[in-house]
Amino acid sequence: MSLSIRNQIPGTVTSVTAGEAMATVKVRLAGGQDITAAITTDAVKDLGFAEGTAVKALVKSTEVSLATGPVEGISIRNQLAGTVTDVATGGAMSSVKVSVEGGELTAAITKDAVEALGLATGSSVVALIKSTEISLATA
């Protein structure tokens, strides 16, 4: 199966907390960072997710926000430190490639945001990803 989602980071499930409709699945990424995905309980059952299951974290580029450092006081717990490896800017939007330990992410953000944050190749950034924006697939 082919997907348009380029952000696919391998990891291993470390815990599953299931509720009636939704579940939180904690994943240790290949680079050692921990993330949490909020997915349906049905998906957990259908895909057989349990502690130790190899998975891929899938995140659409439009769901990756960037900051120039860790952000406190927000509900976004998935904050992955990285370095900008490429910036491609169009009339309104930019594609920013970020190297994180164990993988690479692409963020689709506005041209204005790139300029306001002063992003360029080599810039240190933190990728911010809400748990509800992370899907999981079997590895």
PDB file of C-alpha atoms in Angstrom:
ATOM      1  CA  MET A   1       0.000   0.000   0.000  1.00  0.00           C
ATOM      2  CA  SER A   2       1.269   3.490  -0.840  1.00  0.00           C
ATOM      3  CA  LEU A   3       0.592   6.511   1.349  1.00  0.00           C
ATOM      4  CA  SER A   4       1.052  10.223   0.800  1.00  0.00           C
ATOM      5  CA  ILE A   5       2.194  10.526   4.418  1.00  0.00           C
ATOM      6  CA  ARG A   6       5.968  11.006   4.282  1.00  0.00           C
ATOM      7  CA  ASN A   7       6.462  11.296   8.042  1.00  0.00           C
ATOM      8  CA  GLN A   8       6.797   7.634   9.013  1.00  0.00           C
ATOM      9  CA  ILE A   9       8.967   7.035  12.068  1.00  0.00           C
ATOM     10  CA  PRO A  10       9.551   3.490  13.365  1.00  0.00           C
ATOM     11  CA  GLY A  11       9.028   2.671  17.016  1.00  0.00           C
ATOM     12  CA  THR A  12       7.788   0.167  19.577  1.00  0.00           C
ATOM     13  CA  VAL A  13       4.613   0.314  21.658  1.00  0.00           C
ATOM     14  CA  THR A  14       5.473   0.781  25.335  1.00  0.00           C
ATOM     15  CA  SER A  15       1.910   0.946  26.700  1.00  0.00           C
ATOM     16  CA  VAL A  16      -1.741   0.955  25.690  1.00  0.00           C
ATOM     17  CA  THR A  17      -4.479   2.547  27.805  1.00  0.00           C
ATOM     18  CA  ALA A  18      -7.857   1.752  26.271  1.00  0.00           C
ATOM     19  CA  GLY A  19     -11.176   3.399  27.038  1.00  0.00           C
ATOM     20  CA  GLU A  20     -14.659   2.814  25.655  1.00  0.00           C
ATOM     21  CA  ALA A  21     -14.050   4.674  22.369  1.00  0.00           C
ATOM     22  CA  MET A  22     -10.458   5.948  22.396  1.00  0.00           C
ATOM     23  CA  ALA A  23      -7.069   4.675  23.491  1.00  0.00           C
ATOM     24  CA  THR A  24      -3.705   6.263  24.143  1.00  0.00           C
ATOM     25  CA  VAL A  25      -0.755   4.359  22.792  1.00  0.00           C
ATOM     26  CA  LYS A  26       2.714   5.300  23.992  1.00  0.00           C
ATOM     27  CA  VAL A  27       5.526   4.611  21.558  1.00  0.00           C
ATOM     28  CA  ARG A  28       9.298   4.698  21.953  1.00  0.00           C
ATOM     29  CA  LEU A  29      10.675   5.938  18.631  1.00  0.00           C
ATOM     30  CA  ALA A  30      13.806   4.431  17.102  1.00  0.00           C
ATOM     31  CA  GLY A  31      15.762   7.538  18.158  1.00  0.00           C
ATOM     32  CA  GLY A  32      14.760   7.080  21.817  1.00  0.00           C
ATOM     33  CA  GLN A  33      12.060   9.777  22.053  1.00  0.00           C
ATOM     34  CA  ASP A  34       8.633   8.933  23.447  1.00  0.00           C
ATOM     35  CA  ILE A  35       5.391   9.978  21.768  1.00  0.00           C
ATOM     36  CA  THR A  36       1.721   9.354  22.487  1.00  0.00           C
ATOM     37  CA  ALA A  37      -0.929   8.659  19.859  1.00  0.00           C
ATOM     38  CA  ALA A  38      -4.654   8.946  20.574  1.00  0.00           C
ATOM     39  CA  ILE A  39      -6.427   6.415  18.341  1.00  0.00           C
ATOM     40  CA  THR A  40      -9.689   4.496  18.502  1.00  0.00           C
ATOM     41  CA  THR A  41      -9.959   1.447  20.717  1.00  0.00           C
ATOM     42  CA  ASP A  42     -11.248  -0.432  17.663  1.00  0.00           C
ATOM     43  CA  ALA A  43      -7.976   0.364  15.831  1.00  0.00           C
ATOM     44  CA  VAL A  44      -5.953  -0.981  18.777  1.00  0.00           C
ATOM     45  CA  LYS A  45      -7.943  -4.230  18.653  1.00  0.00           C
ATOM     46  CA  ASP A  46      -7.970  -4.522  14.844  1.00  0.00           C
ATOM     47  CA  LEU A  47      -4.200  -3.972  14.561  1.00  0.00           C
ATOM     48  CA  GLY A  48      -3.352  -6.037  17.632  1.00  0.00           C
ATOM     49  CA  PHE A  49      -1.354  -3.312  19.371  1.00  0.00           C
ATOM     50  CA  ALA A  50       0.174  -4.328  22.696  1.00  0.00           C
ATOM     51  CA  GLU A  51       3.370  -3.586  24.576  1.00  0.00           C
ATOM     52  CA  GLY A  52       6.307  -4.593  22.365  1.00  0.00           C
ATOM     53  CA  THR A  53       4.480  -4.267  19.025  1.00  0.00           C
ATOM     54  CA  ALA A  54       6.635  -2.728  16.276  1.00  0.00           C
ATOM     55  CA  VAL A  55       4.799   0.238  14.711  1.00  0.00           C
ATOM     56  CA  LYS A  56       5.303   3.251  12.483  1.00  0.00           C
ATOM     57  CA  ALA A  57       4.121   6.649  13.674  1.00  0.00           C
ATOM     58  CA  LEU A  58       2.437   8.435  10.752  1.00  0.00           C
ATOM     59  CA  VAL A  59       2.019  12.224  10.775  1.00  0.00           C
ATOM     60  CA  LYS A  60       0.823  14.403   7.884  1.00  0.00           C
ATOM     61  CA  SER A  61       3.157  17.321   7.147  1.00  0.00           C
ATOM     62  CA  THR A  62       0.346  19.822   7.715  1.00  0.00           C
ATOM     63  CA  GLU A  63       0.010  18.512  11.287  1.00  0.00           C
ATOM     64  CA  VAL A  64       3.634  19.255  12.262  1.00  0.00           C
ATOM     65  CA  SER A  65       4.197  22.681  13.828  1.00  0.00           C
ATOM     66  CA  LEU A  66       7.660  24.056  14.518  1.00  0.00           C
ATOM     67  CA  ALA A  67       9.071  26.128  17.371  1.00  0.00           C
ATOM     68  CA  THR A  68      12.566  27.394  17.992  1.00  0.00           C
ATOM     69  CA  GLY A  69      12.717  25.659  21.396  1.00  0.00           C
ATOM     70  CA  PRO A  70      10.679  23.544  23.822  1.00  0.00           C
ATOM     71  CA  VAL A  71       7.252  25.025  24.530  1.00  0.00           C
ATOM     72  CA  GLU A  72       5.799  24.885  28.047  1.00  0.00           C
ATOM     73  CA  GLY A  73       2.258  25.544  29.193  1.00  0.00           C
ATOM     74  CA  ILE A  74       0.531  23.849  26.254  1.00  0.00           C
ATOM     75  CA  SER A  75      -1.229  20.502  25.963  1.00  0.00           C
ATOM     76  CA  ILE A  76       1.092  19.267  23.202  1.00  0.00           C
ATOM     77  CA  ARG A  77       3.348  16.689  24.850  1.00  0.00           C
ATOM     78  CA  ASN A  78       4.910  15.343  21.651  1.00  0.00           C
ATOM     79  CA  GLN A  79       7.878  17.675  21.219  1.00  0.00           C
ATOM     80  CA  LEU A  80      10.750  16.274  19.150  1.00  0.00           C
ATOM     81  CA  ALA A  81      14.004  18.251  18.986  1.00  0.00           C
ATOM     82  CA  GLY A  82      15.670  18.412  15.599  1.00  0.00           C
ATOM     83  CA  THR A  83      17.623  20.387  13.032  1.00  0.00           C
ATOM     84  CA  VAL A  84      16.321  21.952   9.811  1.00  0.00           C
ATOM     85  CA  THR A  85      17.902  20.218   6.811  1.00  0.00           C
ATOM     86  CA  ASP A  86      16.022  22.014   4.010  1.00  0.00           C
ATOM     87  CA  VAL A  87      13.520  24.818   3.462  1.00  0.00           C
ATOM     88  CA  ALA A  88      11.547  25.100   0.211  1.00  0.00           C
ATOM     89  CA  THR A  89       9.400  28.224   0.097  1.00  0.00           C
ATOM     90  CA  GLY A  90       6.619  29.082  -2.325  1.00  0.00           C
ATOM     91  CA  GLY A  91       4.318  32.080  -2.548  1.00  0.00           C
ATOM     92  CA  ALA A  92       2.347  31.248   0.613  1.00  0.00           C
ATOM     93  CA  MET A  93       3.594  27.954   2.066  1.00  0.00           C
ATOM     94  CA  SER A  94       6.910  26.328   2.896  1.00  0.00           C
ATOM     95  CA  SER A  95       8.064  22.748   3.250  1.00  0.00           C
ATOM     96  CA  VAL A  96      10.599  22.403   6.050  1.00  0.00           C
ATOM     97  CA  LYS A  97      12.559  19.158   6.426  1.00  0.00           C
ATOM     98  CA  VAL A  98      13.722  18.400   9.945  1.00  0.00           C
ATOM     99  CA  SER A  99      16.193  15.737  11.026  1.00  0.00           C
ATOM    100  CA  VAL A 100      15.240  14.157  14.366  1.00  0.00           C
ATOM    101  CA  GLU A 101      17.089  11.367  16.093  1.00  0.00           C
ATOM    102  CA  GLY A 102      16.045   8.168  14.345  1.00  0.00           C
ATOM    103  CA  GLY A 103      14.241   9.789  11.405  1.00  0.00           C
ATOM    104  CA  GLU A 104      13.205  12.792   9.392  1.00  0.00           C
ATOM    105  CA  LEU A 105      10.028  14.894   9.447  1.00  0.00           C
ATOM    106  CA  THR A 106       8.543  17.337   6.982  1.00  0.00           C
ATOM    107  CA  ALA A 107       6.468  20.282   8.212  1.00  0.00           C
ATOM    108  CA  ALA A 108       4.187  22.208   5.856  1.00  0.00           C
ATOM    109  CA  ILE A 109       3.983  25.685   7.410  1.00  0.00           C
ATOM    110  CA  THR A 110       3.339  29.175   6.126  1.00  0.00           C
ATOM    111  CA  LYS A 111       6.039  31.226   4.461  1.00  0.00           C
ATOM    112  CA  ASP A 112       5.324  33.909   7.080  1.00  0.00           C
ATOM    113  CA  ALA A 113       6.098  31.424   9.887  1.00  0.00           C
ATOM    114  CA  VAL A 114       9.433  30.485   8.291  1.00  0.00           C
ATOM    115  CA  GLU A 115      10.361  34.160   8.103  1.00  0.00           C
ATOM    116  CA  ALA A 116       9.112  35.005  11.621  1.00  0.00           C
ATOM    117  CA  LEU A 117      11.038  32.100  13.160  1.00  0.00           C
ATOM    118  CA  GLY A 118      14.138  32.745  11.041  1.00  0.00           C
ATOM    119  CA  LEU A 119      14.248  29.128   9.869  1.00  0.00           C
ATOM    120  CA  ALA A 120      17.100  28.062   7.609  1.00  0.00           C
ATOM    121  CA  THR A 121      19.223  24.991   7.069  1.00  0.00           C
ATOM    122  CA  GLY A 122      20.988  24.243  10.353  1.00  0.00           C
ATOM    123  CA  SER A 123      18.391  25.931  12.588  1.00  0.00           C
ATOM    124  CA  SER A 124      17.527  24.078  15.804  1.00  0.00           C
ATOM    125  CA  VAL A 125      13.790  23.452  16.094  1.00  0.00           C
ATOM    126  CA  VAL A 126      11.248  21.467  18.065  1.00  0.00           C
ATOM    127  CA  ALA A 127       8.529  19.655  16.122  1.00  0.00           C
ATOM    128  CA  LEU A 128       5.174  19.870  17.927  1.00  0.00           C
ATOM    129  CA  ILE A 129       2.625  17.140  17.180  1.00  0.00           C
ATOM    130  CA  LYS A 130      -0.705  16.688  18.985  1.00  0.00           C
ATOM    131  CA  SER A 131      -1.488  13.119  20.027  1.00  0.00           C
ATOM    132  CA  THR A 132      -4.721  13.183  18.014  1.00  0.00           C
ATOM    133  CA  GLU A 133      -2.701  13.917  14.851  1.00  0.00           C
ATOM    134  CA  ILE A 134      -0.557  10.763  15.089  1.00  0.00           C
ATOM    135  CA  SER A 135      -1.761   7.592  13.426  1.00  0.00           C
ATOM    136  CA  LEU A 136      -0.089   4.233  13.971  1.00  0.00           C
ATOM    137  CA  ALA A 137       0.499   1.416  11.510  1.00  0.00           C
ATOM    138  CA  THR A 138       2.036  -1.989  11.960  1.00  0.00           C
ATOM    139  CA  ALA A 139       5.707  -1.949  11.037  1.00  0.00           C
TER     140      ALA A 139
END
